[in-house]
Each structure stands twice: as structure tokens, then as C-alpha cells.
Amino acid sequence: MKSSTDLDRLLMAIHRKSYPAYKDLRGSYQFPGYQLNIDHVQGDPFAAPSKLSIQVRKAQAGFPEEYYSAPYRRIALGDYLTRQFGKAVSGYMFQAKGSGKSGLISVSRCGQEVLERTAFEIEDGNLLVRFEVGFPANGRTINSYELKKILFEYLPEIVKKSLFYKNLNVQEIRRTIELSEDQHVIREELKKRKLVAFVANGAILPRESGVSQKPMKHAVAFQSPESMEVELELPYKGKITGMGISEGITLIVGGGYHGKSTLLKALEQGIYPHIAGDGREYVITSDTAMKIRAEDGRAVSHVNISPFINDLPNGKDTVDFSTEDASGSTSQAANVVEAVQAGAGALLIDEDTCATNFMVRDALMQAVVSGEQEPITPFTLQARDLYEKQGVSVILVAGSSGAYFYIADHILQMDNYHTFDITGKVRSVLEDEGQENGGQASIALDVLSDRKGRMLKVRKMDRRKEQVKIKQMGRDSFAIGNETVDLKYVEQLLDSEQTTTLSYCLKALLEQMEVKAMDAEDAVDRLWDQIQKKGLKSLCQGSYLPVSMAQIRRQDIFACLNRYRGIL
């Protein structure tokens, strides 16, 4: 391995040369306390920044073994250190001068949730952080003196401030690890107690604004209805009380702007742990829960939506349904079926984003338009069997129709962000009025249990120099070959790095499926097993990691594959 002195010598040798001479710097260099790797050098000062990484050995890093002894602890520690590295980097951004991206230093930006990221790895106490640096230039001429500032002045200070245990706030680190342990225990308790979600008393659910995930100041703290309150014993926080949402069908009602959607949003993001101070640290949802909505215009390929839509007037097959432009009802039917077959244990639904004709048909409409004339079996007629026969719970926000009351096991009312259990009250009203939930019969959901046999083959992908090109477009979409995959309405994706991960997952799947038709379930399972065993970085080939990726779920891979328009 080369030394930092060798790097200094190389820098001086290429000063004022043409920019491509920077590529001579690629390699590893030993600095006091850490190893610097220059993994990839940008070809131009205006191109994507160079890829660097820093390794700190276990003995130098000095973190207690119990802080990374379990996966959830390791992820929490990696998240904390990524944030510390980012905080240290922010003080040196663009202090080195030059053209284009000269002087840029960046690492993954973490949100309120705690996600495993390729930006930071911890293996047996050894640390590896990946980041980007814009190598300085004057025009397209190398400025070695400015890069020397970054590599020999700024980075040593950044490493010192963020990667050595002895230099960090050890009490804050300890609290971070303890919080991860408590959150893990709550998640395990959900399974034991047959709960879909837990919302702690005192949680702050409203966010600062529509573009900020930080907690709203002076917001009403959450308080569980007494009838749904459960008590948990956590290893560090001790006793904690809050609302336990049982498996089954839970309805959330109330007036507009009273907190219904805010509660549901907290639940849908509760699939991931959150950082201390977020307000939702102790809001934990089953990690297989899927948010469902209508998605007009999405592509649907070979999905059996017959439990919800049948006997279409145009004779279109709904047992093997495909379309390039789904309607609100057919898209939502496909979303439900795909989620269940991807292993979702709960569906999270907000009536405001649903196709009304898919969700419910009132008595008058059923009387005027008979069941024989209506191809849609409303969700209200299938929800009970969905839970009792498929084991899939439902949490539904509603405000327009009383038909939802008939199917609910628990009914919550939100009133100015206060939560009330009105299950008994509603049942009394229904009994007094002698009303029944009449209407057309439901259709058997047995087909949802058949998760095998969905054979998919795709069109040959567009290639450049024999490589499939992937272009990232933020959180909402990406392009692969000449197809754009729209993930805007896969609402539980919270970070653009998750979308990046999915783009590489899809690439791996499509490269197999363009050769021959494959069982979608088997293909995704093999890919998911690879990720679990070898990590996200196994999705990329080559000597360095070209992109930053973040943790996803198996259900997200299915959601991405299902929205690809190149399926034959």
C-alpha cells in the first residue's frame, strides 16, 4: 500500500496537467489512523464527482462490540456515524476553489428515518465510509494545491471529528443504540401480541410542513383511547404505554383536518425506525404493511384482479389482466392483489386517494344498478375475507360513507388530533337502526394465495456499448434502457437512494427475464436472498460502488417490477 507521502508526491507531479492525469491518483493510501481509497476519478471537473472511501480499523475506531452485535444496532450506529460525517463535511464544502464541481465534498443525506446505506459499512468493528469529492481544476487544468487542502487538511479533520469513538459524544451514541434496541423490542412485541402497529402516548405525529419531515412545534401529542391502550416493558426506556392496533380491520374517521391522514402517514412510515427527536420514535408498524391507493395510468401486467373486477363489458380478461393505462378501479385492484401476493400483512388505505367505485357501493346505487350490471365487487365486501381467509389486516381512513362501519373491528375517531374509540357507539347505532350491510356477494379470494406461476418475460432492453443504462430521477422515478419506471405512488419509499436500489434490483431481474420467461415470485426471492446474504453492494459489479443505495423491502421490489412497462 502507498503512503500519504506517495500521494503528496503524485499530486505535485500532475499539477497543472490536463484533467485526465488525475486518474493516476487511483489507489489506496495510508494516513495516520485510517486508509484513504481513491476508487474512481471523474473525467472532467463538470462531471459527476470522484468516488472516495475511508477505512478505519476496529482498533483505531474503538467502538464497543455490543454497539454493532445485532443487525439493527449496526444499522443504527452506521446511520449515526453517517450523520456525524455529513455534519463534519458541511464545514468544508467548496472551501477548495475551482471550476465545475471543484471543492464539493458530500456523503449520503439522511432523513428522519434510520436506513441501512451503502454509504457506511461496519464489519466486525471496522468502518468504511463512501463519499464524493469534486477534484479541483482551473478550467480543465489540474489544481493539485486545492485538492491537497481537501485530502491533507480537511479530510483528516473530518475523520477525527466523526469516526473515532473517543472524539464523539459517547452518551449520545449510547442513547442511539438503546433506542434501536427499544424499537426492535416493540417490533417483536407486535408479532407476539398480534398487533399491526403501536403508537406511543406523547408521540408527535404532525410534521412541520408538507416539504419537511421534522416534527411540528406545539403540536397536540398523541394519546391512546383507554380501551386500546397497551403497556410494553422496554429494556432501556422501561414501561411505555400507547395505542395498540390489533390485527383485523381498523377504521379511522373524523372531520376534515382533524388528523386522520396524519395518523395514517405516521403508520405508513412506521415500517422504519426513526431518530431521537423525530416525535415518532415509538411509532412502530409491521414492516410488511403496504400503502394502497388508486393509480390512474399505471401499467398492469398479468395480474388476476377477478376477485374485485369481473365480467367487463368489452370481454377483457380479468384473470390475466394487462393494460398500459389502468383506470382508478383497475389500478387499485391490481395494487391490492400485488401487495397481498408480495407478502403484505396489512394494507393502509386513505379514502381520499382511492377510486370510490372500487371501495364502496351504497344501498341506493345497488338498488338502481343491479349486481349483474356492475363488474366491480367493492372492497368493503372483500375486506372481511381478506383478513379472515388471507390474514391481511386493513387500516382505512374514511370520511364519506357509513358503509365502512359494517366491516370494522375497531373504529377510531380523530377530533382535533385527539383519538377516541367509538366502536361501541357505532355498533349501538347500527343495532338500533337494524341496518345490515346488504349487496352483491363477495367473490372468493383463494386466487390471492396462489403466489406461484406468474411467468413474466420482458422486451429486450435498449443497450449502449452492451450495457443497460440506468438514469436516476430522484425519489419518484428512474429510467432503465428506454423505459421510465414511475414510483411516485409507491408512497412508502422515503429516500432517493431507495429508488436507486430498486433500479439496480430491476436491472438484475430484467436481464434474466429478457432471456426467458421466469416465475416472478422465484426471481424476486432469489434476488432478495442475495441482498440478505451479500448486502446491497452485491447489486453492482465492478471495482467500486458507482451509486449510493439505501435499504428497501421485498414488497418494494415487487412494486417496482410490477410498474415496468416492458413486460410482454
Short mmCIF file of C-alpha atoms in Angstrom, two decimals, residues 16-368:
data_model
loop_
_atom_site.label_atom_id
_atom_site.label_comp_id
_atom_site.label_asym_id
_atom_site.label_seq_id
_atom_site.Cartn_x
_atom_site.Cartn_y
_atom_site.Cartn_z
CA ARG A 16 -1.25 22.00 -13.99
CA LYS A 17 -1.56 18.96 -16.24
CA SER A 18 -4.67 18.15 -18.23
CA TYR A 19 -7.56 16.92 -16.02
CA PRO A 20 -7.39 13.21 -17.08
CA ALA A 21 -3.99 12.99 -15.32
CA TYR A 22 -5.95 12.90 -12.03
CA LYS A 23 -6.62 9.23 -12.83
CA ASP A 24 -3.03 8.47 -11.80
CA LEU A 25 -4.16 9.00 -8.20
CA ARG A 26 -6.41 5.95 -8.10
CA GLY A 27 -5.39 3.56 -5.34
CA SER A 28 -5.12 3.27 -1.55
CA TYR A 29 -3.03 5.42 0.77
CA GLN A 30 -2.25 5.00 4.44
CA PHE A 31 -2.83 8.06 6.60
CA PRO A 32 -2.37 8.23 10.38
CA GLY A 33 -5.30 6.26 11.82
CA TYR A 34 -7.08 5.49 8.54
CA GLN A 35 -6.77 4.39 4.93
CA LEU A 36 -7.88 6.66 2.08
CA ASN A 37 -9.10 4.98 -1.11
CA ILE A 38 -9.49 6.92 -4.34
CA ASP A 39 -11.85 4.49 -6.04
CA HIS A 40 -12.92 6.39 -9.16
CA VAL A 41 -11.79 9.68 -10.65
CA GLN A 42 -14.17 11.88 -12.61
CA GLY A 43 -13.20 12.52 -16.23
CA ASP A 44 -13.97 16.22 -16.17
CA PRO A 45 -14.44 18.94 -13.49
CA PHE A 46 -18.07 19.28 -14.63
CA ALA A 47 -18.79 15.54 -14.48
CA ALA A 48 -20.13 13.52 -11.55
CA PRO A 49 -17.69 13.88 -8.61
CA SER A 50 -14.92 11.39 -7.86
CA LYS A 51 -15.66 8.41 -5.58
CA LEU A 52 -13.58 8.10 -2.43
CA SER A 53 -13.78 5.94 0.67
CA ILE A 54 -12.13 5.88 4.06
CA GLN A 55 -11.44 2.77 6.13
CA VAL A 56 -10.83 2.85 9.85
CA ARG A 57 -9.72 -0.34 11.55
CA LYS A 58 -11.53 -1.64 14.62
CA ALA A 59 -8.63 -0.83 16.95
CA GLN A 60 -8.50 2.81 15.82
CA ALA A 61 -12.27 3.31 15.63
CA GLY A 62 -12.72 1.96 19.15
CA PHE A 63 -16.49 1.34 19.21
CA PRO A 64 -17.77 -1.18 21.80
CA GLU A 65 -18.64 -4.53 20.21
CA GLU A 66 -22.15 -4.56 21.67
CA TYR A 67 -22.95 -1.46 19.56
CA TYR A 68 -22.82 -3.50 16.34
CA SER A 69 -23.52 -7.01 17.65
CA ALA A 70 -27.03 -7.18 16.14
CA PRO A 71 -28.11 -6.00 12.68
CA TYR A 72 -30.49 -3.31 13.99
CA ARG A 73 -27.78 -1.94 16.31
CA ARG A 74 -25.24 -1.93 13.48
CA ILE A 75 -27.67 -0.06 11.23
CA ALA A 76 -28.38 2.49 13.96
CA LEU A 77 -24.67 3.05 14.58
CA GLY A 78 -23.96 3.35 10.84
CA ASP A 79 -26.79 5.86 10.49
CA TYR A 80 -25.46 7.91 13.42
CA LEU A 81 -21.91 7.96 12.04
CA THR A 82 -23.12 8.86 8.54
CA ARG A 83 -24.87 11.87 10.04
CA GLN A 84 -21.74 12.82 12.01
CA PHE A 85 -19.56 12.50 8.92
CA GLY A 86 -22.05 14.62 6.95
CA LYS A 87 -22.11 17.24 9.69
CA ALA A 88 -18.31 17.42 9.70
CA VAL A 89 -18.19 17.59 5.88
CA SER A 90 -20.62 20.53 5.77
CA GLY A 91 -17.97 22.81 7.28
CA TYR A 92 -15.61 22.19 4.36
CA MET A 93 -17.95 22.27 1.37
CA PHE A 94 -16.48 24.20 -1.59
CA GLN A 95 -13.70 25.71 0.51
CA ALA A 96 -11.33 24.37 -2.11
CA LYS A 97 -11.83 26.52 -5.19
CA GLY A 98 -12.05 25.84 -8.90
CA SER A 99 -14.36 25.29 -11.86
CA GLY A 100 -17.32 22.94 -12.12
CA LYS A 101 -17.75 20.71 -9.06
CA SER A 102 -14.32 21.62 -7.69
CA GLY A 103 -14.27 21.52 -3.89
CA LEU A 104 -17.51 19.59 -3.44
CA ILE A 105 -17.44 17.04 -0.60
CA SER A 106 -20.61 15.07 0.00
CA VAL A 107 -21.97 11.95 1.67
CA SER A 108 -25.49 10.48 1.83
CA ARG A 109 -28.05 12.83 3.36
CA CYS A 110 -30.10 11.02 5.99
CA GLY A 111 -33.72 11.87 6.70
CA GLN A 112 -35.79 11.26 9.83
CA GLU A 113 -35.82 7.50 9.30
CA VAL A 114 -32.96 5.13 10.06
CA LEU A 115 -31.97 3.15 6.97
CA GLU A 116 -29.09 0.87 6.17
CA ARG A 117 -26.99 2.54 3.46
CA THR A 118 -24.06 1.57 1.27
CA ALA A 119 -22.52 4.92 2.27
CA PHE A 120 -21.46 3.37 5.56
CA GLU A 121 -20.42 -0.17 6.38
CA ILE A 122 -19.50 -1.69 9.72
CA GLU A 123 -17.97 -5.15 9.60
CA ASP A 124 -16.59 -6.66 12.78
CA GLY A 125 -15.88 -3.16 14.13
CA ASN A 126 -14.08 -1.95 11.00
CA LEU A 127 -15.59 1.17 9.43
CA LEU A 128 -15.91 2.08 5.76
CA VAL A 129 -17.48 5.36 4.65
CA ARG A 130 -18.05 6.17 0.97
CA PHE A 131 -18.33 9.76 -0.23
CA GLU A 132 -17.76 12.05 -3.19
CA VAL A 133 -15.22 14.78 -3.86
CA GLY A 134 -15.06 17.22 -6.76
CA PHE A 135 -11.38 17.27 -7.75
CA PRO A 136 -10.38 20.94 -8.22
CA ALA A 137 -9.36 22.42 -11.55
CA ASN A 138 -8.81 25.77 -13.18
CA GLY A 139 -10.85 25.33 -16.33
CA ARG A 140 -9.78 21.79 -17.25
CA THR A 141 -6.30 22.10 -15.77
CA ILE A 142 -5.45 20.25 -12.54
CA ASN A 143 -5.05 22.35 -9.39
CA SER A 144 -3.19 19.98 -7.08
CA TYR A 145 -2.78 22.53 -4.31
CA GLU A 146 -6.55 22.83 -3.85
CA LEU A 147 -7.00 19.03 -3.83
CA LYS A 148 -4.15 18.78 -1.34
CA LYS A 149 -6.16 21.02 1.01
CA ILE A 150 -9.04 18.56 0.82
CA LEU A 151 -7.00 15.38 1.21
CA PHE A 152 -4.40 16.56 3.72
CA GLU A 153 -6.19 19.27 5.72
CA TYR A 154 -9.97 18.84 5.52
CA LEU A 155 -10.38 15.06 5.44
CA PRO A 156 -8.11 14.35 8.44
CA GLU A 157 -10.21 16.80 10.49
CA ILE A 158 -13.46 15.30 9.22
CA VAL A 159 -12.29 11.78 10.13
CA LYS A 160 -11.08 12.93 13.53
CA LYS A 161 -14.42 14.56 14.35
CA SER A 162 -16.70 11.78 13.12
CA LEU A 163 -15.14 8.31 13.02
CA PHE A 164 -13.26 7.83 16.29
CA TYR A 165 -15.33 6.80 19.30
CA LYS A 166 -13.15 8.71 21.75
CA ASN A 167 -13.82 12.01 19.94
CA LEU A 168 -17.61 11.64 19.76
CA ASN A 169 -20.41 12.22 22.26
CA VAL A 170 -20.37 8.74 23.81
CA GLN A 171 -23.56 9.35 25.78
CA GLU A 172 -25.40 10.29 22.59
CA ILE A 173 -24.11 7.17 20.86
CA ARG A 174 -25.23 5.02 23.78
CA ARG A 175 -28.72 6.56 23.65
CA THR A 176 -28.86 5.91 19.90
CA ILE A 177 -28.07 2.23 20.39
CA GLU A 178 -30.51 1.94 23.29
CA LEU A 179 -33.28 3.49 21.19
CA SER A 180 -32.62 0.96 18.41
CA GLU A 181 -32.92 -1.85 20.95
CA ASP A 182 -36.21 -0.49 22.31
CA GLN A 183 -37.61 -0.08 18.79
CA HIS A 184 -36.62 -3.65 17.95
CA VAL A 185 -38.36 -4.97 21.07
CA ILE A 186 -41.58 -3.11 20.15
CA ARG A 187 -41.45 -4.64 16.66
CA GLU A 188 -41.09 -8.11 18.17
CA GLU A 189 -43.96 -7.41 20.57
CA LEU A 190 -46.24 -6.58 17.63
CA LYS A 191 -45.88 -10.17 16.43
CA LYS A 192 -46.37 -11.69 19.88
CA ARG A 193 -49.46 -9.63 20.65
CA LYS A 194 -50.96 -9.85 17.14
CA LEU A 195 -50.77 -6.10 16.64
CA VAL A 196 -50.37 -4.30 13.33
CA ALA A 197 -48.97 -1.14 14.89
CA PHE A 198 -48.12 0.66 18.11
CA VAL A 199 -48.34 4.44 18.64
CA ALA A 200 -46.82 5.65 21.92
CA ASN A 201 -48.57 8.17 24.13
CA GLY A 202 -46.81 11.51 23.77
CA ALA A 203 -45.80 10.89 20.14
CA ILE A 204 -45.80 13.96 17.89
CA LEU A 205 -47.36 12.91 14.60
CA PRO A 206 -47.90 16.19 12.63
CA ARG A 207 -44.97 17.35 10.52
CA GLU A 208 -43.54 20.85 10.24
CA SER A 209 -44.85 21.32 6.69
CA GLY A 210 -45.64 19.45 3.50
CA VAL A 211 -41.99 19.62 2.46
CA SER A 212 -40.44 18.92 5.86
CA GLN A 213 -40.45 15.71 7.87
CA LYS A 214 -39.40 17.45 11.08
CA PRO A 215 -41.96 17.45 13.92
CA MET A 216 -44.40 20.34 14.14
CA LYS A 217 -43.80 22.67 17.05
CA HIS A 218 -46.59 22.98 19.63
CA ALA A 219 -48.48 20.06 18.05
CA VAL A 220 -51.03 18.03 20.02
CA ALA A 221 -49.29 14.99 21.48
CA PHE A 222 -50.88 11.63 20.76
CA GLN A 223 -52.92 9.96 23.49
CA SER A 224 -54.36 6.48 23.11
CA PRO A 225 -58.01 5.75 23.82
CA GLU A 226 -58.11 3.89 27.12
CA SER A 227 -59.82 0.87 25.51
CA MET A 228 -56.90 0.34 23.09
CA GLU A 229 -54.06 1.21 25.42
CA VAL A 230 -51.31 -1.35 25.88
CA GLU A 231 -48.25 -1.30 28.10
CA LEU A 232 -44.84 -2.52 26.99
CA GLU A 233 -41.71 -3.11 29.03
CA LEU A 234 -38.68 -1.90 27.09
CA PRO A 235 -35.09 -2.74 28.05
CA TYR A 236 -33.96 0.89 28.31
CA LYS A 237 -36.95 3.21 28.33
CA GLY A 238 -38.79 0.92 30.74
CA LYS A 239 -42.57 0.94 30.79
CA ILE A 240 -44.22 2.67 27.86
CA THR A 241 -47.92 2.96 27.06
CA GLY A 242 -49.68 3.69 23.81
CA MET A 243 -52.28 2.55 21.33
CA GLY A 244 -52.01 -1.00 20.04
CA ILE A 245 -53.83 -1.51 16.75
CA SER A 246 -54.89 -5.16 16.63
CA GLU A 247 -54.92 -7.32 13.56
CA GLY A 248 -58.21 -7.10 11.70
CA ILE A 249 -59.97 -4.12 10.18
CA THR A 250 -59.48 -0.71 11.80
CA LEU A 251 -61.41 2.31 10.57
CA ILE A 252 -60.21 5.89 11.22
CA VAL A 253 -62.92 8.55 10.82
CA GLY A 254 -63.45 12.20 11.71
CA GLY A 255 -63.87 15.63 10.20
CA GLY A 256 -61.52 17.15 7.66
CA TYR A 257 -58.20 18.48 9.01
CA HIS A 258 -58.66 16.67 12.34
CA GLY A 259 -55.67 14.33 11.96
CA LYS A 260 -56.92 11.18 10.18
CA SER A 261 -54.38 11.25 7.37
CA THR A 262 -51.66 12.43 9.76
CA LEU A 263 -52.14 9.29 11.84
CA LEU A 264 -52.14 7.09 8.75
CA LYS A 265 -48.99 8.78 7.41
CA ALA A 266 -47.21 8.08 10.70
CA LEU A 267 -48.30 4.45 10.49
CA GLU A 268 -47.15 4.00 6.89
CA GLN A 269 -43.72 5.44 7.72
CA GLY A 270 -43.55 3.42 10.95
CA ILE A 271 -42.24 0.48 8.91
CA TYR A 272 -38.83 2.08 9.56
CA PRO A 273 -37.34 3.25 12.88
CA HIS A 274 -36.94 7.00 13.37
CA ILE A 275 -34.23 9.06 15.02
CA ALA A 276 -34.49 10.56 18.51
CA GLY A 277 -36.36 13.85 18.47
CA ASP A 278 -38.48 12.95 15.45
CA GLY A 279 -41.61 12.57 17.60
CA ARG A 280 -42.37 9.18 16.03
CA GLU A 281 -39.52 7.21 17.62
CA TYR A 282 -42.04 4.89 19.24
CA VAL A 283 -44.48 4.63 16.33
CA ILE A 284 -43.84 1.14 15.00
CA THR A 285 -45.78 -0.59 12.22
CA SER A 286 -45.49 -4.13 10.87
CA ASP A 287 -42.68 -3.94 8.34
CA THR A 288 -44.74 -5.73 5.67
CA ALA A 289 -47.57 -3.16 5.71
CA MET A 290 -48.28 -1.64 2.29
CA LYS A 291 -49.93 1.69 1.47
CA ILE A 292 -52.58 1.18 -1.23
CA ARG A 293 -54.19 3.78 -3.49
CA ALA A 294 -55.65 4.26 -6.96
CA GLU A 295 -53.00 4.90 -9.59
CA ASP A 296 -54.63 6.02 -12.82
CA GLY A 297 -52.50 5.40 -15.87
CA ARG A 298 -50.13 2.79 -14.43
CA ALA A 299 -49.22 -0.30 -16.39
CA VAL A 300 -50.56 -3.65 -15.16
CA SER A 301 -49.14 -6.94 -16.44
CA HIS A 302 -50.69 -10.38 -15.98
CA VAL A 303 -52.46 -9.79 -12.66
CA ASN A 304 -55.57 -11.69 -11.55
CA ILE A 305 -57.92 -8.90 -10.47
CA SER A 306 -61.03 -11.08 -10.78
CA PRO A 307 -61.75 -11.05 -7.01
CA PHE A 308 -62.58 -7.36 -7.44
CA ILE A 309 -63.40 -6.86 -11.14
CA ASN A 310 -65.11 -9.37 -13.37
CA ASP A 311 -67.29 -9.67 -16.47
CA LEU A 312 -66.16 -6.45 -18.13
CA PRO A 313 -68.50 -5.31 -20.97
CA ASN A 314 -65.66 -5.41 -23.50
CA GLY A 315 -64.92 -9.00 -22.56
CA LYS A 316 -61.40 -8.19 -21.35
CA ASP A 317 -59.84 -10.97 -19.32
CA THR A 318 -59.53 -10.04 -15.62
CA VAL A 319 -57.99 -13.38 -14.57
CA ASP A 320 -54.88 -12.49 -16.57
CA PHE A 321 -55.32 -8.73 -16.73
CA SER A 322 -52.91 -6.44 -18.57
CA THR A 323 -53.17 -2.82 -19.64
CA GLU A 324 -50.88 0.09 -20.45
CA ASP A 325 -53.31 2.61 -18.94
CA ALA A 326 -55.21 1.33 -15.92
CA SER A 327 -58.26 3.16 -14.62
CA GLY A 328 -58.64 4.16 -10.99
CA SER A 329 -60.53 0.98 -10.08
CA THR A 330 -58.41 -1.49 -12.08
CA SER A 331 -55.17 0.09 -10.82
CA GLN A 332 -56.32 -0.14 -7.21
CA ALA A 333 -57.48 -3.73 -7.68
CA ALA A 334 -54.05 -4.58 -9.10
CA ASN A 335 -52.31 -2.78 -6.25
CA VAL A 336 -54.24 -4.80 -3.67
CA VAL A 337 -53.62 -8.14 -5.37
CA GLU A 338 -49.92 -7.39 -5.97
CA ALA A 339 -49.41 -6.30 -2.36
CA VAL A 340 -51.04 -9.42 -0.94
CA GLN A 341 -49.06 -11.68 -3.25
CA ALA A 342 -45.86 -9.82 -2.29
CA GLY A 343 -46.45 -10.84 1.32
CA ALA A 344 -48.06 -7.71 2.78
CA GLY A 345 -49.53 -8.42 6.21
CA ALA A 346 -51.54 -5.19 6.30
CA LEU A 347 -52.99 -2.70 3.84
CA LEU A 348 -53.01 1.02 4.70
CA ILE A 349 -55.68 2.92 2.78
CA ASP A 350 -56.79 6.56 2.69
CA GLU A 351 -60.19 7.00 1.08
CA ASP A 352 -59.10 10.38 -0.33
CA THR A 353 -56.65 8.66 -2.72
CA CYS A 354 -58.91 5.76 -3.68
CA ALA A 355 -61.24 5.02 -6.57
CA THR A 356 -64.68 5.47 -4.99
CA ASN A 357 -66.36 2.84 -7.16
CA PHE A 358 -63.69 0.32 -6.16
CA MET A 359 -64.12 0.95 -2.44
CA VAL A 360 -67.89 1.03 -1.83
CA ARG A 361 -71.39 0.97 -3.36
CA ASP A 362 -74.21 2.29 -1.20
CA ALA A 363 -77.65 0.67 -0.93
CA LEU A 364 -79.37 3.10 -3.29
CA MET A 365 -76.79 2.62 -6.02
CA GLN A 366 -77.08 -1.16 -5.61
CA ALA A 367 -80.84 -0.89 -5.96
CA VAL A 368 -80.65 1.21 -9.11
#
